[in-house]
Coordinates of C-alpha atoms in Angstrom, one line a residue:
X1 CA -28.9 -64.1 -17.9
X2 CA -30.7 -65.5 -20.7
X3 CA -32.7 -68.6 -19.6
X4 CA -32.2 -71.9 -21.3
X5 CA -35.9 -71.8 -22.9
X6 CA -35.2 -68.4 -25.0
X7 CA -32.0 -69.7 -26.2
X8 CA -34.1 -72.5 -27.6
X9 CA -36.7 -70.1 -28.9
X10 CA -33.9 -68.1 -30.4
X11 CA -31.3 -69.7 -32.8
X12 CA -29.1 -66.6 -33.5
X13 CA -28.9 -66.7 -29.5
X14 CA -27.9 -70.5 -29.3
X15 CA -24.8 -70.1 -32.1
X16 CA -24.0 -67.0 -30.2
X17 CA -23.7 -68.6 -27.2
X18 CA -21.9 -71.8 -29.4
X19 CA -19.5 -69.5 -30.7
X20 CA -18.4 -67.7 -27.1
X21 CA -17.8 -71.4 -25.7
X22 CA -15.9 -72.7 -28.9
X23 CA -14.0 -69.1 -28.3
X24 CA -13.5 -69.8 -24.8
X25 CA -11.8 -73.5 -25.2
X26 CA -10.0 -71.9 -27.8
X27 CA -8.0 -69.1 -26.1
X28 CA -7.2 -71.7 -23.0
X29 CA -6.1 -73.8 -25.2
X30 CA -3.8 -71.5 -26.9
X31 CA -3.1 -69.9 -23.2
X32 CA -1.4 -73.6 -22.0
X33 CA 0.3 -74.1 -25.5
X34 CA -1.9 -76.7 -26.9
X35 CA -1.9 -75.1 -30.4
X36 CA -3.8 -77.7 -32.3
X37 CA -6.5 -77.9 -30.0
X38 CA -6.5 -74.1 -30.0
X39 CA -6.7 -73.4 -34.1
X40 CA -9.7 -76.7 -33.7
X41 CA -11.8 -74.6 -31.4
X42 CA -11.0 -70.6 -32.9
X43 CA -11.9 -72.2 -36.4
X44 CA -15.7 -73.6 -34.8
X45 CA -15.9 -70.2 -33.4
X46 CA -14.9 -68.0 -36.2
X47 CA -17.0 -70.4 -38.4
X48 CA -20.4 -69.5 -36.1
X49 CA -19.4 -66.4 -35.7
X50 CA -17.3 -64.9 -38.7
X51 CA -18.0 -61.4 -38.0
X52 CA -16.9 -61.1 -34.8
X53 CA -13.5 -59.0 -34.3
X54 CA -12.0 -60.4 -31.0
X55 CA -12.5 -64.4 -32.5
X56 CA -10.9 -63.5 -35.7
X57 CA -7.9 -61.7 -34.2
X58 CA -7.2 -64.7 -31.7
X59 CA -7.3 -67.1 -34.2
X60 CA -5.1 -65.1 -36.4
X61 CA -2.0 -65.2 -33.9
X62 CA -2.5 -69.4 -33.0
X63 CA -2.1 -69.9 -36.9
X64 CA 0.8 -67.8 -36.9
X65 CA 2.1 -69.7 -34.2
X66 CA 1.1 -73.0 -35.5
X67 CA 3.3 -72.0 -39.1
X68 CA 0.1 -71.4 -41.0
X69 CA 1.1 -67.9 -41.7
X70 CA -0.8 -67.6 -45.4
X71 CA -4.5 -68.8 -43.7
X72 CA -3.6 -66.6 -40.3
X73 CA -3.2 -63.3 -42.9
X74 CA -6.4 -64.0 -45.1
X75 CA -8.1 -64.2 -41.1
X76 CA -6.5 -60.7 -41.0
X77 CA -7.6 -59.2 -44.2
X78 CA -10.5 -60.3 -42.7
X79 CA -10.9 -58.2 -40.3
X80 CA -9.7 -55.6 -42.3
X81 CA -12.7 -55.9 -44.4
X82 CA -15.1 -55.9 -41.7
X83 CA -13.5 -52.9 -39.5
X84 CA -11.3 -50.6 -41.4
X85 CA -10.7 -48.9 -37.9
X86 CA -9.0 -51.9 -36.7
X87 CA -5.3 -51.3 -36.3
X88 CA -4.1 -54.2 -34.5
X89 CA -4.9 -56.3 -37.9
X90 CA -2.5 -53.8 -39.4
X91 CA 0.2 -54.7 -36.7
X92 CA -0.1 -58.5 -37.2
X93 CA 0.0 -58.3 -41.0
X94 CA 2.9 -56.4 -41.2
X95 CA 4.9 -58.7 -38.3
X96 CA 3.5 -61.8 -40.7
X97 CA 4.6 -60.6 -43.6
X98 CA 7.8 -59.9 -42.7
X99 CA 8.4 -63.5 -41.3
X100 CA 8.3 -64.7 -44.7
X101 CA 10.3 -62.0 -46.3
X102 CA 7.6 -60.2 -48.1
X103 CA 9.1 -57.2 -47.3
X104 CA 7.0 -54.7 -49.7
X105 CA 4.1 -55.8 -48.2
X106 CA 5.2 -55.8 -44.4
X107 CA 6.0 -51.9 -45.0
X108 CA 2.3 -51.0 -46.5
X109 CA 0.8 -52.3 -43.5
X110 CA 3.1 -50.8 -41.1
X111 CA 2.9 -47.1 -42.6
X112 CA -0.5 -48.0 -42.7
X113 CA -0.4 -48.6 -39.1
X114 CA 1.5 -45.6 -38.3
X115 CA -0.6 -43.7 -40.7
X116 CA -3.6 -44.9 -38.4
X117 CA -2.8 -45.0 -35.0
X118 CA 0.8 -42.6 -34.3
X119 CA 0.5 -42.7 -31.2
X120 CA -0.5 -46.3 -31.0
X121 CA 1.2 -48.9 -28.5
X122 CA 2.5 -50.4 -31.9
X123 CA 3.8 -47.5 -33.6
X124 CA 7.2 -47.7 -31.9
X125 CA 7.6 -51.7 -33.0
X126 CA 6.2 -50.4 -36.4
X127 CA 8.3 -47.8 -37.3
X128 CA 11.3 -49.4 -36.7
X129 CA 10.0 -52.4 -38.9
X130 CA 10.1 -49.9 -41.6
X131 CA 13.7 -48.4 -40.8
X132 CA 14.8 -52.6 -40.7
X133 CA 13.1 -53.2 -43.6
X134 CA 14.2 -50.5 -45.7
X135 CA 17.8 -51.9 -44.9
X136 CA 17.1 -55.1 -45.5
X137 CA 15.7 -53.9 -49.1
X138 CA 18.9 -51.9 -50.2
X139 CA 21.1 -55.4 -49.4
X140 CA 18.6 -58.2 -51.1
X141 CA 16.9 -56.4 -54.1
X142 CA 19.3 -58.0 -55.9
X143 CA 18.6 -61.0 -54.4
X144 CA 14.9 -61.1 -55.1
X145 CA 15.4 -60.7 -58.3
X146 CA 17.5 -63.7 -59.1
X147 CA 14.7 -65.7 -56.4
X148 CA 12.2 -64.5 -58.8
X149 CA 14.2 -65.4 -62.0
X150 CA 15.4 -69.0 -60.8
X151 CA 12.1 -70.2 -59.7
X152 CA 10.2 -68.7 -63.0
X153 CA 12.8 -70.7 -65.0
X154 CA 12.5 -73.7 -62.8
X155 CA 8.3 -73.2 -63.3
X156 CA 8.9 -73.3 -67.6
X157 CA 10.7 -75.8 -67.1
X158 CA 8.3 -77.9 -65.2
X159 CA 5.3 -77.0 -67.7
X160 CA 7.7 -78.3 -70.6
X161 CA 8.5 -81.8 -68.7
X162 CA 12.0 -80.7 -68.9
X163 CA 12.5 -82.9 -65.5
X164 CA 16.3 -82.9 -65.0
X165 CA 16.7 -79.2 -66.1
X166 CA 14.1 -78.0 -63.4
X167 CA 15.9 -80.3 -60.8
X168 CA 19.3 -78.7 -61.3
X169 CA 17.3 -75.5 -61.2
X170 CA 15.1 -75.9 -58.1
X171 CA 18.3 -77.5 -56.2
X172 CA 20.4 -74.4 -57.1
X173 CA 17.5 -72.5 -55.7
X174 CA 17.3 -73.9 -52.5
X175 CA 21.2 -73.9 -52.0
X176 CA 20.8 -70.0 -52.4
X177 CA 17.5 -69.3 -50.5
X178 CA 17.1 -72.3 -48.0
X179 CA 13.8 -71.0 -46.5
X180 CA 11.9 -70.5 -49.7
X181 CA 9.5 -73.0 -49.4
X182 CA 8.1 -73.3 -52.9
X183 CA 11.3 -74.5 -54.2
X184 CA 11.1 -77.2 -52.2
X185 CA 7.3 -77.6 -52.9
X186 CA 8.3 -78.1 -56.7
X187 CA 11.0 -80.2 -56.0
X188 CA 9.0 -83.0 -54.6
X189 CA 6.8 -82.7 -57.6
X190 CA 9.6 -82.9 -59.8
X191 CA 11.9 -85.9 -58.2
X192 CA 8.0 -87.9 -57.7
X193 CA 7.8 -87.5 -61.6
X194 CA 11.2 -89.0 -62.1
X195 CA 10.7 -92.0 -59.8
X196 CA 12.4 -90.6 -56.7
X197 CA 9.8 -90.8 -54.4
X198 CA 11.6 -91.2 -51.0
X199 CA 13.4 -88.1 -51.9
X200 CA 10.4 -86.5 -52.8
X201 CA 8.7 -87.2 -49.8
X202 CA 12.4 -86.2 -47.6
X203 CA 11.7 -82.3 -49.7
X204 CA 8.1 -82.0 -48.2
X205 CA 9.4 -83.5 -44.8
X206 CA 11.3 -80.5 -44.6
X207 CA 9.0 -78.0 -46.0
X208 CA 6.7 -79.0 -43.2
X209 CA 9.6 -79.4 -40.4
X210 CA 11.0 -75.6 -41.0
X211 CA 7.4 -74.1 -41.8
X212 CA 4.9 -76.2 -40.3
X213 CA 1.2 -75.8 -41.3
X214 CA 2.6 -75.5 -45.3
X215 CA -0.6 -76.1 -46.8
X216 CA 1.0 -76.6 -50.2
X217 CA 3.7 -79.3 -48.4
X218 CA 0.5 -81.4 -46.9
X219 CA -1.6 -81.6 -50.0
X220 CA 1.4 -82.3 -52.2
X221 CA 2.0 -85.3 -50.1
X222 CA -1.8 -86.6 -50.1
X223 CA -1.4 -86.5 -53.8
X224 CA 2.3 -88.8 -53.6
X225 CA 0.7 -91.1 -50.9
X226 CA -2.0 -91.4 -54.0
X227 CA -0.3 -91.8 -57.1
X228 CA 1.7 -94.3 -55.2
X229 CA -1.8 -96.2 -54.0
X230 CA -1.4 -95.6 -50.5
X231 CA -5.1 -94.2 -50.0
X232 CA -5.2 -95.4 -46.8
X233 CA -2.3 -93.3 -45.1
X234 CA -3.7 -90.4 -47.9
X235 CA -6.9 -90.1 -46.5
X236 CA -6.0 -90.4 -42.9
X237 CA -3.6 -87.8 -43.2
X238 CA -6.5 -85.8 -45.0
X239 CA -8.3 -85.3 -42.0
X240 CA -5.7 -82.3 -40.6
X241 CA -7.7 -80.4 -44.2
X242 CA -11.4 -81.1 -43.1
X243 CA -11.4 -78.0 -40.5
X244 CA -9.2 -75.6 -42.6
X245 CA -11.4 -72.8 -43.8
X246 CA -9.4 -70.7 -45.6
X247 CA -10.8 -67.2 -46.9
X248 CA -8.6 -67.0 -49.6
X249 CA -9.9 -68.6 -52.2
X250 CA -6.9 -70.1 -53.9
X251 CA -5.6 -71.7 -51.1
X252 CA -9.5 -73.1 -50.5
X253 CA -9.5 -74.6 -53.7
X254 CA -5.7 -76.2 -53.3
X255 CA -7.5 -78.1 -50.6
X256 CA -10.8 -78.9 -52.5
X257 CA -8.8 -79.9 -55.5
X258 CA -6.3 -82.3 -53.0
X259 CA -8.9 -84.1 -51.8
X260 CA -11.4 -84.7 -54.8
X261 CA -7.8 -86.2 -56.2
X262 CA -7.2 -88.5 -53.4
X263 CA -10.9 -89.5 -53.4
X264 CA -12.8 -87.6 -50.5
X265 CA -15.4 -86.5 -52.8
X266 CA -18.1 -85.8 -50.4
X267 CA -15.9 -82.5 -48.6
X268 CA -14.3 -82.0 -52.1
X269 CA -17.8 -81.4 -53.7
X270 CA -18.6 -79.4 -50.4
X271 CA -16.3 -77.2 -50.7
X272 CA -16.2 -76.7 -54.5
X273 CA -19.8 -75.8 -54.8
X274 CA -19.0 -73.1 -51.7
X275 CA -16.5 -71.9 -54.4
X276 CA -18.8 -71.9 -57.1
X277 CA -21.4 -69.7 -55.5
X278 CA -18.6 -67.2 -54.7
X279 CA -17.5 -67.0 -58.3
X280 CA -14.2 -68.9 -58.5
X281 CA -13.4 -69.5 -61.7
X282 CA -9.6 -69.2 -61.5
X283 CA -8.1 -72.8 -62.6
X284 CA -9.3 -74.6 -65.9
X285 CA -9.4 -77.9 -64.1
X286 CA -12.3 -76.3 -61.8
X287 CA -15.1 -77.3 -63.4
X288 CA -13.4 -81.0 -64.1
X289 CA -13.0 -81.8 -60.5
X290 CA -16.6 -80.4 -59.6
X291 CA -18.1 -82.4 -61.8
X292 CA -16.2 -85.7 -60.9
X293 CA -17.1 -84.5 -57.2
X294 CA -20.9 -84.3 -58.1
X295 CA -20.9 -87.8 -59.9
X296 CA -19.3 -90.1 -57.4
X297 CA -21.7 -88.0 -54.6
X298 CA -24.6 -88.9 -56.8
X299 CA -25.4 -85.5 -58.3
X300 CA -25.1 -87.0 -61.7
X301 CA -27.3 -84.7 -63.9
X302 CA -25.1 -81.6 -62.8
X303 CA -22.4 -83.9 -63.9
X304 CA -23.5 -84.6 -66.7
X305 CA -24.1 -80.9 -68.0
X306 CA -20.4 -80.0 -67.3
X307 CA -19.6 -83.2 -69.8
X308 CA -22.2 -81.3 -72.2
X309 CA -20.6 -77.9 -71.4
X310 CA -18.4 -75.3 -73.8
X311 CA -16.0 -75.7 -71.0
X312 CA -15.6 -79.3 -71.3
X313 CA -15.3 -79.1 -74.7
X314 CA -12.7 -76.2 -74.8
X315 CA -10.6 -78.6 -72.5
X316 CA -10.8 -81.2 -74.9
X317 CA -10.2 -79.7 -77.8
X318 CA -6.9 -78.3 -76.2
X319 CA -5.7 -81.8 -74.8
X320 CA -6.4 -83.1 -78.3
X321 CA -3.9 -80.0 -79.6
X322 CA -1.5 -80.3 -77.3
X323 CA 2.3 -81.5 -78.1
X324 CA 2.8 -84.4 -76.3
X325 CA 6.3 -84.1 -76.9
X326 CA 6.2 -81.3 -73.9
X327 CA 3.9 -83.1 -71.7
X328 CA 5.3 -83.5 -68.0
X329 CA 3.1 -87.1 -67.5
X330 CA 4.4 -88.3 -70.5
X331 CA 8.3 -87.6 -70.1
X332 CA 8.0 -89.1 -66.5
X333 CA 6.5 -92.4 -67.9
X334 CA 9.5 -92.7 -70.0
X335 CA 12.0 -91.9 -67.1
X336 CA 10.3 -94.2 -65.2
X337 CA 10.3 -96.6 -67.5
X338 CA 13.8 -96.9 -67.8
X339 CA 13.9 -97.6 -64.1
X340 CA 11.2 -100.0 -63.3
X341 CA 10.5 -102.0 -66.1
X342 CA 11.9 -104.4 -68.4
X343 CA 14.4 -104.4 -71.4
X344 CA 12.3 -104.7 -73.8
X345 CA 10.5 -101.7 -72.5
X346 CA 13.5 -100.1 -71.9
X347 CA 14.1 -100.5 -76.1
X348 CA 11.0 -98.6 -76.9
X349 CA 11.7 -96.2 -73.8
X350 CA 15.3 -95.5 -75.7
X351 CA 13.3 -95.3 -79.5
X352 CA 10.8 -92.8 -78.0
X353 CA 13.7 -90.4 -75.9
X354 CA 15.8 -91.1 -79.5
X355 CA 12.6 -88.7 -81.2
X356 CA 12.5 -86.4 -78.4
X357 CA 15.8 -85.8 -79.6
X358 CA 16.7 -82.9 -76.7
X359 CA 18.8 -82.8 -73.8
X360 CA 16.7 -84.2 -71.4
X361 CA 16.5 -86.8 -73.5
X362 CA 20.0 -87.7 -73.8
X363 CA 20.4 -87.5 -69.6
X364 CA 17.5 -90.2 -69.4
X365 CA 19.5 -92.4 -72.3
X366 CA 22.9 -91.7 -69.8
X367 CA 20.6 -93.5 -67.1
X368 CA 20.6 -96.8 -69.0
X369 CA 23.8 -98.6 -67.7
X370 CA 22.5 -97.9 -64.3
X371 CA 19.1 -100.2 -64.5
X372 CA 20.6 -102.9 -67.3
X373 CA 23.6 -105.0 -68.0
X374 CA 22.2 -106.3 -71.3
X375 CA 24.3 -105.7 -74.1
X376 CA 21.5 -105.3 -76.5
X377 CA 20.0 -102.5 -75.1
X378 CA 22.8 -101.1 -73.9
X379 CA 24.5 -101.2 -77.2
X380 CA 21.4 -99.5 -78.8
X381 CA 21.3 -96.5 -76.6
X382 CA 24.8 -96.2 -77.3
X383 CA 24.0 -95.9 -81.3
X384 CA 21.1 -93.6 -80.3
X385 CA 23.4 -91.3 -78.2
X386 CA 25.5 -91.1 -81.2
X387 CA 23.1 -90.2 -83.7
X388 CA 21.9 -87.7 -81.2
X389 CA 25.1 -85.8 -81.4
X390 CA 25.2 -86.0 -85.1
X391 CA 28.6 -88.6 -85.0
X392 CA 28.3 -91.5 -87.6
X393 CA 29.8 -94.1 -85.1
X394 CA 28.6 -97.5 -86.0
X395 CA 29.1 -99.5 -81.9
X396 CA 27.5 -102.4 -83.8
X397 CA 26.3 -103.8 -87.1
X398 CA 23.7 -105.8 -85.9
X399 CA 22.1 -103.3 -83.7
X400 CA 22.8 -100.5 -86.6
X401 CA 20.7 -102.8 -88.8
X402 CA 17.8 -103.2 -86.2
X403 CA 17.9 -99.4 -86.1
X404 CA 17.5 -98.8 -89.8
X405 CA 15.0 -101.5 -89.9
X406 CA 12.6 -99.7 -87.1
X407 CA 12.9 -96.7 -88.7
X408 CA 12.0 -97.4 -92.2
X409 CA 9.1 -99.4 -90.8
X410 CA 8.3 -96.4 -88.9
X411 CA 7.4 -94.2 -92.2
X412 CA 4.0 -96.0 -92.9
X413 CA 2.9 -96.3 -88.8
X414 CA 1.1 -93.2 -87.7
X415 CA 3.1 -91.0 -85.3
X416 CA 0.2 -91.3 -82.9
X417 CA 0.6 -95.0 -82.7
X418 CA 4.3 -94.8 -82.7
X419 CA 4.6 -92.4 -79.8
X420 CA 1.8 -94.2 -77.5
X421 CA 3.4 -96.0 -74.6
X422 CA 0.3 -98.7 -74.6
X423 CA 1.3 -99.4 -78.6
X424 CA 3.0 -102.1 -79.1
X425 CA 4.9 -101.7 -82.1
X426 CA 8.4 -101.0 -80.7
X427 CA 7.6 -103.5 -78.2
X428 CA 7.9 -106.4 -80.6
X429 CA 10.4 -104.6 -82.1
X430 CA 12.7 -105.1 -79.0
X431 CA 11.7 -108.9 -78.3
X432 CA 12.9 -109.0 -82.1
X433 CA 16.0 -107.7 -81.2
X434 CA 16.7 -109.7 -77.8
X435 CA 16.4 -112.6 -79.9
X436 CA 19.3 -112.2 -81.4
X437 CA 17.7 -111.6 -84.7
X438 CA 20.5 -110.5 -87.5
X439 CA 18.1 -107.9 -89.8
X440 CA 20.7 -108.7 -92.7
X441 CA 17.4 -108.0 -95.0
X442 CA 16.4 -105.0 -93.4
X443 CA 13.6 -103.8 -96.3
X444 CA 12.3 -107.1 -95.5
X445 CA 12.1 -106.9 -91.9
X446 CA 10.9 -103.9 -92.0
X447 CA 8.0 -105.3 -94.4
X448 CA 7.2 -108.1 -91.9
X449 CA 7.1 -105.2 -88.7
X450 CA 4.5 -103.5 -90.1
X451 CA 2.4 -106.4 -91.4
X452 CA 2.2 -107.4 -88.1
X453 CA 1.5 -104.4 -86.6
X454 CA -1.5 -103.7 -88.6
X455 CA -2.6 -107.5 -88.6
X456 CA -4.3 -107.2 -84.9
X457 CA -5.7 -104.0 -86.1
X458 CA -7.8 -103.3 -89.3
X459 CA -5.9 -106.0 -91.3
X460 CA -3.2 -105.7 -94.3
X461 CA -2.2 -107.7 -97.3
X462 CA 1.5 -109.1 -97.2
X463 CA 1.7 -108.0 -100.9
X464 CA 0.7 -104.6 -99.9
X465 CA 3.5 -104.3 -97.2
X466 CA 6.1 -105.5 -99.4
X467 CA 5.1 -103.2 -102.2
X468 CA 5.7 -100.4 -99.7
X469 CA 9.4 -101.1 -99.6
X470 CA 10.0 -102.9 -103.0
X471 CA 10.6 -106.5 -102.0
X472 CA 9.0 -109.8 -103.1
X473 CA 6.0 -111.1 -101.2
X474 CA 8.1 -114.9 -100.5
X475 CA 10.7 -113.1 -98.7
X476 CA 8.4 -111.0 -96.7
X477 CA 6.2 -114.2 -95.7
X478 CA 9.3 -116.1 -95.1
X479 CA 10.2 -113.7 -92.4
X480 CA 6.4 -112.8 -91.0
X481 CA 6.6 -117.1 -90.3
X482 CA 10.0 -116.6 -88.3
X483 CA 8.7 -113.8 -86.1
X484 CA 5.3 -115.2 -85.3
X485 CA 7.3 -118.1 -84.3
X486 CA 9.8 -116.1 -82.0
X487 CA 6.8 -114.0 -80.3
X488 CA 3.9 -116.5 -80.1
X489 CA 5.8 -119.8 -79.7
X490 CA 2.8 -121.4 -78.8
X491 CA 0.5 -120.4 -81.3
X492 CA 3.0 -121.5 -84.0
X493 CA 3.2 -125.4 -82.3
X494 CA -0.6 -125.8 -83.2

């Protein structure tokens, strides 16, 4: 035996010696059923030692066991990679893949198996894998193929903010295939964006009660605890991704990217520079969270030379070109909106969906006697839903006014400042209208909304803004005075 002075003298023989012990704890620990503890001490192992066979295998089967069926077959490709020989892999990957009803893939790796080894202590269990499989295949290819269709149509939808469309979709999903995980996964994402979080967090509950270990499930729910500003819980519940290793490369950037969101930059920039060096290239938002990482972990000249990169710019310039009409963030602020925040938000919440002008659209504007009893705002997305469906219906005079009023005022404001939810154009628009203001003048009052839109900008004449619509500068003045009055009371005392 070696003594304790040449494992000193030799390094290798130390992390040998490391990796046997981490090993060791390891398989006892799996042996008596203490899984965690077991997938804790095969990752240390695998880690000093990631070349050796036995380690790999018997850290394979805990994550298995433990749910993490995804990291436990990229342990097994593994393998495969490093001994092609090696038919138990073959065994395990096709058991794995089975589990999750990837069927074509289960049956490579079993006729591989049997292929391999025919007279192998498997080959039994692996040819009648095949013979199941095969009949499984003949009753679900149909099957598939709507699972494939349903959660592709639920994935466009998503990437279009069509929230309530990809809800119906993703719920239909589940009710058909109630083990497909990323259903559920998309869910979350979807009910978060419009305002549900408890049941958003109730999806993920169950993703990671029927397949624990769900990699997907636990940094989706880092990212809620986030958005919500519970770092806290986010980053204590972050410390189940510091030991996960995973060699495929997605799934290691899924965790790098979770927790450079949630703010653990120092294993986030760890992690995405490992990435780097391998090559991964394979999300556009790679290089953004790398270069965040860098920065708040003081590497602030590589930073900087990502901001100076064609890759920065490229993202830019596609941001800038992008319709924000489609943009998931931007239909969940209005959602929200309508749920959290005042009526006079609500009034420029119910404006903005009236331009969307779509179906989702109209189901948010259906939401509005739900969160408000006022009869202004409830009488104006009842015009808007009319107009919406092409019907004339006047529901009021007064609110028909404000409407025509808003939108010839809207002709000479930029669409860019009409459509931003920090503008406030509609916003005094609505504190207008919950005055009880008439609009019988409605060129005039639309004169006086865009004098005062522009006046805390660059400036305007009030003969220029009542030239605009053809009226005389004494009525337009006239009315500027009344609504400074009504929205800056105190102002107008002095």
């Amino acid at each position: 035996m070696m003594e304790l002075t040449e494992y000193k003298a030799d390094p290798f023989a130390i992390t040998m010696r490391q990796a046997e012990l981490f090993y060791f704890r390891g398989r006892k620990a799996h042996r008596e059923g203490r899984l965690e503890e077991a997938v804790y001490h095969l990752d240390e192992a695998t880690t000093l030692q990631p070349d050796d066979i036995r380690y790999l295998l018997r850290y394979a089967r805990v994550l298995f066991e433990t749910g993490e069926i995804n990291h436990a077959n990229d342990v097994l490709k593994q393998v495969r990679t490093l001994d092609k020989s090696n038919t138990e892999s073959l065994f395990y990957l096709a058991n794995n893949y089975a589990h999750v009803s990837l069927y074509e893939e289960a049956k490579n790796y079993a006729l591989e198996y049997l292929s391999s080894a025919p007279n192998g202590k498997h080959a039994e269990a692996s040819a009648a894998l095949v013979e199941l499989i095969d009949l499984e295949q003949e009753m679900e290819d149909d099957d598939e193929d709507e699972l494939i269709r349903l959660h592709a149509q639920a994935q466009r939808q998503i990437d279009k903010g069509m929230l309530f469309a990809a809800q119906e979709t993703l719920e239909a999903l589940i009710i058909q295939y109630p083990t497909f995980w990323p259903a559920y996964n998309n869910l979350a994402i979807v009910e978060f964006y419009l305002g549900e979080n408890d049941r958003a967090f109730a999806s993920l509950e169950q993703v990671l009660d029927g397949n624990p270990g769900n990699l997907h499930a636990l940094c989706n729910t880092l990212v809620l605890l986030h958005e919500m500003g519970q770092d806290e819980e986010a980053h204590r519940l972050s410390q189940k991704l510091e030991h996960v290793r995973s060699l495929n490369l997605e799934t290691r950037y899924k965790v790098a990217s979770t927790l450079a969101i949630i703010g653990r930059h120092d294993l986030a920039y760890e992690e995405l520079k490992l990435l780097e060096r391998r090559g991964y290239r394979g999300d556009p938002l790679f290089g953004h969270w790398l270069s965040i990482s860098a920065f708040k972990t003081g590497h602030v000249e590589e930073a900087a030379a990502f901001l100076q990169s064609e890759e920065a710019q490229g993202m830019r310039e596609e941001q800038e070109a992008y319709d924000i009409r489609h943009n998931l963030q931007f239909r969940s602020a209005l959602i929200q909106a309508l749920k959290t925040e005042d009526d006079v938000s609500r009034i420029f919440t119910a404006l903005l969906l009236g331009k969307l002008n779509d179906e989702e659209a109209k189901l948010a504007l259906s939401m509005m006697p739900e969160v408000t009893d006022h009869p202004d705002v409830l009488l104006l997305t009842e015009q808007i839903l009319h107009e919406m469906n092409g019907e004339k219906m006047i529901v009021d005079a007064r609110i028909h006014r404000a409407l025509l009023t808003i939108r010839l005022a809207e002709r000479y404001v930029s669409d860019e400042e009409r459509m931003s939810l920090e503008g406030d154009f509609y916003e005094r628009f609505a504190r207008i209208v919950l005055s009880g203001e008439t609009f019988d003048a409605i060129e005039v009052s639309a004169a006086a909304l865009i004098y005062l839109f522009h006046d805390v900008r660059e400036g305007t004449l009030i003969e220029d803004c009542a030239a605009l619509v053809d009226v005389s500068f004494d009525e337009v003045a006239a009315v500027i005075r009344s609504y400074q009055r009504l929205l800056n009371p105190a102002r107008a005392k002095c």
